[in-house]
């Protein structure tokens, strides 16, 4: 099961990131974009797990790829599972 998000940074964000990259260091616009995208992909994955009546996700991973020069695809995937308490 998975959750997928495709995001593109707007023109203003790309310009800000470009100017920050000239000075070196962290590019906070892209850091925020990645954090938000990961959170969104995980939320979608959890929704898919719940739709399958699962109450857990195991072996969760992220994968990403570029689509063209302006978009990034981020996928959160894992195995939906039903975890039960031991009766003993």
XYZ file of C-alpha atoms in Angstrom:
88
model
C 0.000 0.000 0.000
C 1.232 3.508 -0.684
C 0.593 7.251 -0.641
C 1.899 9.396 -3.480
C 2.364 13.165 -3.825
C 3.638 15.155 -6.802
C 4.775 18.672 -5.970
C 6.263 21.619 -7.769
C 7.820 24.661 -6.157
C 6.264 27.903 -7.414
C 8.250 30.465 -9.368
C 8.714 32.712 -6.324
C 9.977 29.817 -4.205
C 12.371 28.719 -6.933
C 13.808 32.225 -7.218
C 14.287 32.480 -3.446
C 15.936 29.055 -3.408
C 18.218 30.038 -6.284
C 19.439 33.139 -4.471
C 19.958 31.178 -1.227
C 21.963 28.545 -3.110
C 24.459 31.200 -4.199
C 25.496 31.682 -0.578
C 25.564 27.992 0.309
C 23.953 26.294 3.292
C 20.452 24.953 3.783
C 17.773 25.980 1.321
C 14.819 26.221 3.701
C 12.225 26.564 0.916
C 13.109 23.111 -0.382
C 13.440 21.654 3.113
C 9.874 22.761 3.898
C 8.655 21.393 0.566
C 10.197 17.971 1.267
C 8.891 17.873 4.861
C 5.367 18.826 3.761
C 5.443 16.334 0.885
C 6.597 13.483 3.135
C 3.909 14.268 5.692
C 1.260 14.394 2.972
C 2.411 11.083 1.436
C 2.382 9.372 4.860
C -1.129 10.708 5.555
C -2.343 9.245 2.260
C -0.641 5.924 2.997
C -2.334 5.769 6.423
C -5.713 6.509 4.819
C -5.133 3.640 2.385
C -4.180 1.319 5.254
C -7.334 2.242 7.177
C -9.427 1.607 4.057
C -7.954 -1.918 4.074
C -8.971 -2.299 7.771
C -5.317 -2.294 8.849
C -4.229 -0.728 12.127
C -0.495 -0.616 11.390
C 2.039 -0.134 8.623
C 5.278 -2.098 8.743
C 8.449 -1.828 6.661
C 7.558 1.751 5.680
C 9.853 3.492 3.198
C 10.071 6.634 1.070
C 10.995 6.869 -2.583
C 11.261 9.930 -4.788
C 11.908 10.814 -8.392
C 11.963 13.847 -10.623
C 9.268 14.453 -13.202
C 10.669 16.820 -15.771
C 12.697 19.683 -14.361
C 10.080 21.207 -12.083
C 8.197 18.412 -10.322
C 9.082 15.819 -7.720
C 7.144 12.653 -6.982
C 7.334 11.348 -3.431
C 5.944 7.948 -2.459
C 5.507 6.559 1.051
C 4.949 2.807 0.935
C 4.782 -0.104 3.284
C 2.875 -3.225 4.227
C -0.563 -2.845 5.793
C -0.957 -5.064 8.850
C -3.421 -5.880 11.589
C -1.705 -5.966 14.979
C -3.521 -7.768 17.784
C -2.702 -7.891 21.472
C -1.539 -11.167 22.891
C -4.275 -12.569 25.170
C -1.803 -14.039 27.661
